[in-house]
Short mmCIF file of C-alpha atoms in Angstrom, two decimals:
data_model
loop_
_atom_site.label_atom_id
_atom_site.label_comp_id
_atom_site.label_asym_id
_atom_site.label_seq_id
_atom_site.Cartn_x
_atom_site.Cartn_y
_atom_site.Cartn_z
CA UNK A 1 0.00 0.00 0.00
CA UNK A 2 1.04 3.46 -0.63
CA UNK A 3 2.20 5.18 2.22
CA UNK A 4 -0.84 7.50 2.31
CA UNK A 5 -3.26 4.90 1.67
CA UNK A 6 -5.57 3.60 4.40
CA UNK A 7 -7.01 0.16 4.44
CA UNK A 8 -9.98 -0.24 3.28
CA UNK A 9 -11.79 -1.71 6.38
CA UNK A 10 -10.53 1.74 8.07
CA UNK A 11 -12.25 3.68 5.66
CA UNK A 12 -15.43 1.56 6.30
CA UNK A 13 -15.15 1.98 9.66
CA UNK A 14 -14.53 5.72 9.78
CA UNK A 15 -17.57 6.19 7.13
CA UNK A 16 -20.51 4.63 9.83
CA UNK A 17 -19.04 6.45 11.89
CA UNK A 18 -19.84 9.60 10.78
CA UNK A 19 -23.27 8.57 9.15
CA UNK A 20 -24.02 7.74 13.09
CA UNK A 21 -22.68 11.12 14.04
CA UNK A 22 -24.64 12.54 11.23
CA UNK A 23 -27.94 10.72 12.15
CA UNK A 24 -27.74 12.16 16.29
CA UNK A 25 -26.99 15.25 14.90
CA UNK A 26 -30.17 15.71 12.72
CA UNK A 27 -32.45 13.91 15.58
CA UNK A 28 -31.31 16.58 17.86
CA UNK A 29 -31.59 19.17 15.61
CA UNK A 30 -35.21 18.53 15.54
CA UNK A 31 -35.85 17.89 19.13
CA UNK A 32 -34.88 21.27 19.48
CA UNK A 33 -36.75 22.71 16.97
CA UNK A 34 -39.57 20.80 17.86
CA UNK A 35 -39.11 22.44 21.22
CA UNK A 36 -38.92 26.01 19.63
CA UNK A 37 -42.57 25.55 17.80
CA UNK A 38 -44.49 24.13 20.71
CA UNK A 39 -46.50 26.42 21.92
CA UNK A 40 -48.37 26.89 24.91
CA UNK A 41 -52.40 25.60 25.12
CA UNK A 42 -55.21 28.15 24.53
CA UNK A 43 -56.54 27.56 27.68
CA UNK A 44 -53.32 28.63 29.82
CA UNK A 45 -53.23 31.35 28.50
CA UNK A 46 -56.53 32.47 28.95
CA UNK A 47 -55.72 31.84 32.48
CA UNK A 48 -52.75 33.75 32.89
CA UNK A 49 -54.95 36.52 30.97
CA UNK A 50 -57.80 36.26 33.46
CA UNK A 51 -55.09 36.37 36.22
CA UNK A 52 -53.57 39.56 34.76
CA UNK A 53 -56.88 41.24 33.49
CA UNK A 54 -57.85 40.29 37.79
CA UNK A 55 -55.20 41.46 39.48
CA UNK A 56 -56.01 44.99 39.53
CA UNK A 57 -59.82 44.36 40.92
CA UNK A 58 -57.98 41.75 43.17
CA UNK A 59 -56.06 44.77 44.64
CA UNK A 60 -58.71 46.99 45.06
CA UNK A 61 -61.33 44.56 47.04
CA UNK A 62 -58.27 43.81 49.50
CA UNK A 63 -57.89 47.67 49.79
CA UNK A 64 -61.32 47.87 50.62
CA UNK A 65 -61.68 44.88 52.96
CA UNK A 66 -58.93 46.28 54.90
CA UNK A 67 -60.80 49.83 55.72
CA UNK A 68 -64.16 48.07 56.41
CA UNK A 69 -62.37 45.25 58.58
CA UNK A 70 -60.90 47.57 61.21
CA UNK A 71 -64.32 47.90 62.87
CA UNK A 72 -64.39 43.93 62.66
CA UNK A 73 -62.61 42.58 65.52
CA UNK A 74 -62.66 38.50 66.99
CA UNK A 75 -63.33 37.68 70.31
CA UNK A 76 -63.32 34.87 72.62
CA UNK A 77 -66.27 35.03 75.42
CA UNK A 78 -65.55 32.30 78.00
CA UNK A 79 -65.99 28.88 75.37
CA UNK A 80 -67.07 30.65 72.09
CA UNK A 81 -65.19 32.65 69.33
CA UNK A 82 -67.65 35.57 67.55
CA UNK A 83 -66.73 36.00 63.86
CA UNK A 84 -67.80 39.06 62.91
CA UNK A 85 -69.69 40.60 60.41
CA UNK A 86 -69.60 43.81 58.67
CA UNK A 87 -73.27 44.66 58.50
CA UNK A 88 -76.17 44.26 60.98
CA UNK A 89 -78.41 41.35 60.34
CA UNK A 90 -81.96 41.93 58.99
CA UNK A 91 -83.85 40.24 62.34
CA UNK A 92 -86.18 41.33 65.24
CA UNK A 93 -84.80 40.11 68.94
CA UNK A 94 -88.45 40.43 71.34
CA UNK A 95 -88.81 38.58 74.42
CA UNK A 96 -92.02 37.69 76.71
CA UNK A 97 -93.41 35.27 79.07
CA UNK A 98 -95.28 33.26 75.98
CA UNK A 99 -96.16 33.34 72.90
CA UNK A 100 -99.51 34.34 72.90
CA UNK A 101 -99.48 38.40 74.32
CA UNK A 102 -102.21 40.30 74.71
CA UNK A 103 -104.38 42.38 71.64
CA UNK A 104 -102.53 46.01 73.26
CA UNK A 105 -99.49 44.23 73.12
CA UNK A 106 -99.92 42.50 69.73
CA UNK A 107 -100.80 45.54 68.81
CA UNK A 108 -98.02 47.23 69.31
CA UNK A 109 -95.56 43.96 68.27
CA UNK A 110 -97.06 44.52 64.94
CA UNK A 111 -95.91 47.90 64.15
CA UNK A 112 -92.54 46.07 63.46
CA UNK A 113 -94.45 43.83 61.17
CA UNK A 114 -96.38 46.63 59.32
CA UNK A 115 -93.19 49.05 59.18
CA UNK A 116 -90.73 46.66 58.29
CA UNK A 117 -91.81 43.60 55.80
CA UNK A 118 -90.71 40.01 56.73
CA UNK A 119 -89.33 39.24 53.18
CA UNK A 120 -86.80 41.52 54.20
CA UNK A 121 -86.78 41.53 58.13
CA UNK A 122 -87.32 37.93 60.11
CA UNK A 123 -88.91 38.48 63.69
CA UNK A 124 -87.76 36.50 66.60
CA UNK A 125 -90.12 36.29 69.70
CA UNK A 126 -88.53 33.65 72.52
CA UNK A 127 -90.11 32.75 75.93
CA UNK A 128 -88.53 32.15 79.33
CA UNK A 129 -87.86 28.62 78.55
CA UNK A 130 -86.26 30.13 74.87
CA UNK A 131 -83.92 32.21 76.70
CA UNK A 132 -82.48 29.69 78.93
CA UNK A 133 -81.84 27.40 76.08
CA UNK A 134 -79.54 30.08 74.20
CA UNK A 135 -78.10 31.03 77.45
CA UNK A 136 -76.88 27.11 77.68
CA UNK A 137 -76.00 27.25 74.01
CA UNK A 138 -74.14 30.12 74.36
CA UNK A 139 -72.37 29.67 77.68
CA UNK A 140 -70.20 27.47 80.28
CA UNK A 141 -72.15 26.02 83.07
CA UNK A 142 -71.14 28.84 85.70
CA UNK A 143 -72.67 31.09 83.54
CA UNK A 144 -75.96 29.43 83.35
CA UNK A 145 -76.24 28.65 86.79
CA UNK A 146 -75.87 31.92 87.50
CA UNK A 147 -78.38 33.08 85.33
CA UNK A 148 -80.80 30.69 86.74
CA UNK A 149 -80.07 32.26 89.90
CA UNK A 150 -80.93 35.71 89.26
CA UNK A 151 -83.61 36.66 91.28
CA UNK A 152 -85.62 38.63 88.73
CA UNK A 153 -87.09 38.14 85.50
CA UNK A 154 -86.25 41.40 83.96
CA UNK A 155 -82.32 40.90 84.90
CA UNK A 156 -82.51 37.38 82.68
CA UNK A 157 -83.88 39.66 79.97
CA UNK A 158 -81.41 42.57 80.58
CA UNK A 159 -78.67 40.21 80.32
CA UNK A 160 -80.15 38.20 77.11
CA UNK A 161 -80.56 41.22 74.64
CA UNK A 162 -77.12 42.10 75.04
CA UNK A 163 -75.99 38.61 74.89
CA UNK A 164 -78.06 38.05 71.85
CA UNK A 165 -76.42 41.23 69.91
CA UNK A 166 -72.42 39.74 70.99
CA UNK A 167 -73.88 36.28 69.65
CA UNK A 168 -76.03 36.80 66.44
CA UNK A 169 -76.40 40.74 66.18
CA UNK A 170 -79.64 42.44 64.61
CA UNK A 171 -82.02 44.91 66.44
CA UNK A 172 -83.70 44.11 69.98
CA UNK A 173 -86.76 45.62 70.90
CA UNK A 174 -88.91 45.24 74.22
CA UNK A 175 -92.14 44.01 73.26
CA UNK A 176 -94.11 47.19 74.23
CA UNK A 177 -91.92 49.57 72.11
CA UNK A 178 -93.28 49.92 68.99
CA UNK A 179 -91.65 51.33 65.89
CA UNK A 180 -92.37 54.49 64.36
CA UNK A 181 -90.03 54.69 61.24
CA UNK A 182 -89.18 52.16 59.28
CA UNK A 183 -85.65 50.76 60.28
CA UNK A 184 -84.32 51.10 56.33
CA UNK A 185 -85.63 55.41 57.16
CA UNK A 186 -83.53 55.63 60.65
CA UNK A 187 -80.92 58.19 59.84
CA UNK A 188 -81.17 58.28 56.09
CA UNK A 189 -79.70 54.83 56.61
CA UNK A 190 -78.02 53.92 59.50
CA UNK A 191 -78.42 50.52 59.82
CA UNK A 192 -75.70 50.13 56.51
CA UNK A 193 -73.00 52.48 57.52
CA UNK A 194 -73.27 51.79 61.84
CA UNK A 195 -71.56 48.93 63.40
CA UNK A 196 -74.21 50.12 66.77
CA UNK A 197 -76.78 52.17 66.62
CA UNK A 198 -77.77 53.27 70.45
CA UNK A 199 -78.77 55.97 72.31
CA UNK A 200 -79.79 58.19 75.20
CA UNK A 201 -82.48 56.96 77.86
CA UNK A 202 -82.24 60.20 79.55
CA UNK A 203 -79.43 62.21 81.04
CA UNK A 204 -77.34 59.85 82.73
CA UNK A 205 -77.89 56.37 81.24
CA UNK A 206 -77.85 54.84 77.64
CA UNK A 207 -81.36 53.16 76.47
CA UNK A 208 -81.47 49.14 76.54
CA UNK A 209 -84.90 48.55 75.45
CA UNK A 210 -84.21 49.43 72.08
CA UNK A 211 -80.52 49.41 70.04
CA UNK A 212 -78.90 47.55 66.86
CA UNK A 213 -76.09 46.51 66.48
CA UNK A 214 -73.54 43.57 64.01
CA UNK A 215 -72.90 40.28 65.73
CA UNK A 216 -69.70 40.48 68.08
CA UNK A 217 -69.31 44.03 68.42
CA UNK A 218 -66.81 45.39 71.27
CA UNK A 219 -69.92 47.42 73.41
CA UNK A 220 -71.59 43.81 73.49
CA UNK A 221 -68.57 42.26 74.64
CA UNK A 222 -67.80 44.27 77.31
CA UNK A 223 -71.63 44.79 78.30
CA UNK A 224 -71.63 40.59 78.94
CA UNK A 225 -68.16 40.89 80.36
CA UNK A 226 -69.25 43.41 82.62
CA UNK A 227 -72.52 41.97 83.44
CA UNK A 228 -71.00 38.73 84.03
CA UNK A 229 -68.39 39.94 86.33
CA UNK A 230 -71.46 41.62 88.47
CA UNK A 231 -73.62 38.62 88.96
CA UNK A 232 -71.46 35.34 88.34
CA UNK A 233 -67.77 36.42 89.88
CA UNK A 234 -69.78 38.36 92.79
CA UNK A 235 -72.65 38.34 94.95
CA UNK A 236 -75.42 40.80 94.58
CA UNK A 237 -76.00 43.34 96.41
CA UNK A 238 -79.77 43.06 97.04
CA UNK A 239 -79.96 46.07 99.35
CA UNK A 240 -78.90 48.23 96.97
CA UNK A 241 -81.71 50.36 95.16
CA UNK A 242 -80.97 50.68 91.91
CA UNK A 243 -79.27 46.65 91.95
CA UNK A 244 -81.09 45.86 88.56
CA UNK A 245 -79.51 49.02 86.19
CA UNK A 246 -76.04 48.05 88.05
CA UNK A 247 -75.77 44.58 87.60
CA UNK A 248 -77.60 43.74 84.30
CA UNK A 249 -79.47 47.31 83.17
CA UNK A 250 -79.24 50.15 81.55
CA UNK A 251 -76.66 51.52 84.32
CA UNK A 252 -74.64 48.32 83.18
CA UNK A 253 -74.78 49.27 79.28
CA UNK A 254 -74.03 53.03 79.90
CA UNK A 255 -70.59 51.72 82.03
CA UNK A 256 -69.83 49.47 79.44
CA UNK A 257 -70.07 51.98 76.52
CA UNK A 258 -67.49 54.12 79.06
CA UNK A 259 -65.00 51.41 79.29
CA UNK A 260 -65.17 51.05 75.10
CA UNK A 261 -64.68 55.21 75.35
CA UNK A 262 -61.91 54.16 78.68
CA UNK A 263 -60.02 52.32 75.76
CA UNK A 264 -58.86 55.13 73.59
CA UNK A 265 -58.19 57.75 76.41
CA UNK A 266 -61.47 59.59 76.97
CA UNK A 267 -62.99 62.98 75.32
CA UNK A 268 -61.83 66.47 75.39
CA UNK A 269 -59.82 65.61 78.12
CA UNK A 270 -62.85 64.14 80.59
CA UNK A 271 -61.90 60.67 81.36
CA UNK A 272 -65.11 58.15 80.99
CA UNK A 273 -65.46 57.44 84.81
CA UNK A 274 -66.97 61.06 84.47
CA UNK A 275 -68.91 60.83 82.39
CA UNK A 276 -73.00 60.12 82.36
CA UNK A 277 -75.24 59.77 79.07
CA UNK A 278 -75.30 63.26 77.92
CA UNK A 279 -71.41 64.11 78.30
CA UNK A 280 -70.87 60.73 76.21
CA UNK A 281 -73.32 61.87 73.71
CA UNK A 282 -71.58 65.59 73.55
CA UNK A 283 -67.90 64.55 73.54
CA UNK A 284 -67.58 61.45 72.33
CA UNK A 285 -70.58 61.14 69.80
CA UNK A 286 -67.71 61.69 66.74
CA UNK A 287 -64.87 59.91 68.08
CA UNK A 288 -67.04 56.63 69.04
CA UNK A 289 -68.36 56.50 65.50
CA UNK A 290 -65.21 57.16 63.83
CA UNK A 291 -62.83 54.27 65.95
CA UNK A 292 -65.59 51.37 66.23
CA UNK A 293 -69.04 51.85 64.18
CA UNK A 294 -70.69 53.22 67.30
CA UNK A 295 -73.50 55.69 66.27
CA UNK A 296 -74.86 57.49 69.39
CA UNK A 297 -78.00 58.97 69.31
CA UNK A 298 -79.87 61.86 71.62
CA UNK A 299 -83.40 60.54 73.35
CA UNK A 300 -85.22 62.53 70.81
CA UNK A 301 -83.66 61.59 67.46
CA UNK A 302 -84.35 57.81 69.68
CA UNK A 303 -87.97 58.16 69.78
CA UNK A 304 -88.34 59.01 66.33
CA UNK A 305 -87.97 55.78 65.40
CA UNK A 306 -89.07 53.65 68.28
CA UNK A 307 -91.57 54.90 71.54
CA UNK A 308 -91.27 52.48 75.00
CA UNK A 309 -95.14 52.30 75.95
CA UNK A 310 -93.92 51.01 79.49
CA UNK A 311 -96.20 48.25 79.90
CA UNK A 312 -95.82 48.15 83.76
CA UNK A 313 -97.77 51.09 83.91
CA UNK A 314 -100.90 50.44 81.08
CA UNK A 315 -103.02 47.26 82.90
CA UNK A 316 -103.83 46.61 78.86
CA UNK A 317 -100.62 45.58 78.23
CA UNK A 318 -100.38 43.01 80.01
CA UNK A 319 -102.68 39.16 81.37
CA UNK A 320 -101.67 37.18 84.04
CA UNK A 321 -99.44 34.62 82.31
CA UNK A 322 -98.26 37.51 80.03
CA UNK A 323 -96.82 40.21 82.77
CA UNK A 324 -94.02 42.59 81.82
CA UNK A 325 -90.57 41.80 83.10
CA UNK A 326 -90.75 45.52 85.18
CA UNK A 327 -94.55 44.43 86.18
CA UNK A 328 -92.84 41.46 87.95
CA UNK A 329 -90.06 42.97 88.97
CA UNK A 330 -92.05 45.68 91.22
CA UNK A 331 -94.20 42.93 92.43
CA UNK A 332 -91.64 40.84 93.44
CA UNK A 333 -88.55 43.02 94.64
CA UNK A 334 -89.78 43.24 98.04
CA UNK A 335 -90.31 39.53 98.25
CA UNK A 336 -86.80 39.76 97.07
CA UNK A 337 -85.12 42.01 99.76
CA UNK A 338 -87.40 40.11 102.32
#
């Protein structure tokens, strides 16, 4: 062979081998191209274009949410956690000694029928035995036995509607106030933009036999807190002559809407311990609405919308299984004491 010759099984060899080489280069070739013209399904990218065209109203709501959520606080009343809610629920809290009052009083229950229609507000009417199954519902046993123990009616009541507004929210009403405006009229609109709507009795305490407010609100949890502390975690005082407003009345709600304004530092410089209805009303009407939702209202602008009839003192009211809470109450109190 010539010097510069190869054999011929070399060449052979050295020709497969690059037809090999050859052949993995062109399947790679297009395995890569392939890549290069696959493209991505129709239906991912509509969903990264609903996600971008979303983002923007995503940002927004959670803007929102976070302005209307700093009236919205969770608490934790002995065993049960209160979600809240942003707007007070469309229902009617009443209470009585049955379910079958008399024609004054249905009378007068009816005005919240007439003014406010049940495809849009649901009424509520529970008896004694009613109460004392929420209370258990609701409650640890100390509680309950306590409020089995309290030697009036009208304190089981006093300490149910405010119980009732922590636990599901919604409007309470005694049965012998009856409603004058309809609720959607109060305040152009109150019941949307309050978190409470409450006002004046009189000078010195705030009204409890009418008041709104959204499930879980602060007032309501310091009102049972309060209450609690005054007839479960100590005796009561019996001899005292005002013990109902003090331990479950409207002397109870007016101190507990003073420790909400005892919370962020008082009025004008007038710490809450000094204060009565009307200075709460004057100083701290503005600053209560603005921190929690708490709309306070003067006895007039009150009865307005709602007028107390005071069935302890109008015979018509009332039967003798179907007596008024304060009826009982000044029949028995003495019995009480004695």
């Amino acid at each position: 062979l010539h010097k510069y010759q190869y054999p011929t099984s070399l060449l052979l060899t050295s020709k497969l081998q690059k037809q090999r080489d050859n052949t993995q280069l062109t399947m790679i070739s297009r395995v890569n191209s392939g890549r290069r013209r696959r493209k991505l399904p129709i239906r991912i990218k509509l969903r990264c274009l609903k996600l971008l065209l979303a983002a923007p109203l995503l940002t927004f709501l959670a803007v929102l949410l976070r302005f209307h959520s700093r009236h919205n606080i969770e608490y934790n009343t002995y065993t049960n956690k209160i979600k809240n809610i942003i707007n007070i629920p469309q229902i009617i809290w009443q209470t009585a000694k049955s379910h079958n009052p008399p024609p004054a009083a249905r009378k007068v229950m009816n005005t919240w029928k007439v003014k406010n229609p049940l495809s849009r507000w649901k009424r509520e009417l529970l008896d004694d035995d009613e109460l004392l199954t929420f209370i258990k519902r609701h409650f640890d046993q100390r509680v309950v036995d306590a409020f089995i123990k309290l030697p009036l009616p009208v304190m089981r009541t006093d300490f149910f509607r405010v119980a009732v507004m922590l636990h599901e929210g919604g409007i309470y009403a005694d049965v012998d106030v009856e409603c004058i405006e309809p609720i959607q009229k109060w305040d152009n609109g109150a019941i949307h933009r309050c978190s409470v709507i409450i006002g004046m009795e009189n000078d010195h305490h705030i009204c409890n036999w009418g008041f709104a407010s959204q499930q879980g609100h602060l007032l309501f949890q310091k009102a049972v807190d309060l209450s609690i502390s005054r007839f479960v975690d100590a005796e009561i005082d019996l001899n005292q002559d005002h013990f109902v407003h003090f331990v479950t009345g409207p002397a109870m709600l007016t101190h507990a809407l003073g420790a909400v304004i005892h919370d962020f530092g008082g009025c004008d410089g007038v710490p809450a311990s000094k204060m009565d209805a009307k200075k709460m009303y004057d100083l701290c009407r503005v600053k209560l609405r603005e921190k929690h939702g708490i709309c306070l209202y003067d006895q007039e602008t009150l009865n307005g919308w709602f007028r107390n009839h005071y069935s302890s003192q109008r015979e018509d009211l009332q039967s003798e299984n179907w007596l008024s809470s304060w009826t009982l109450m000044r029949n028995e109190t003495n019995a009480v004491k004695n």
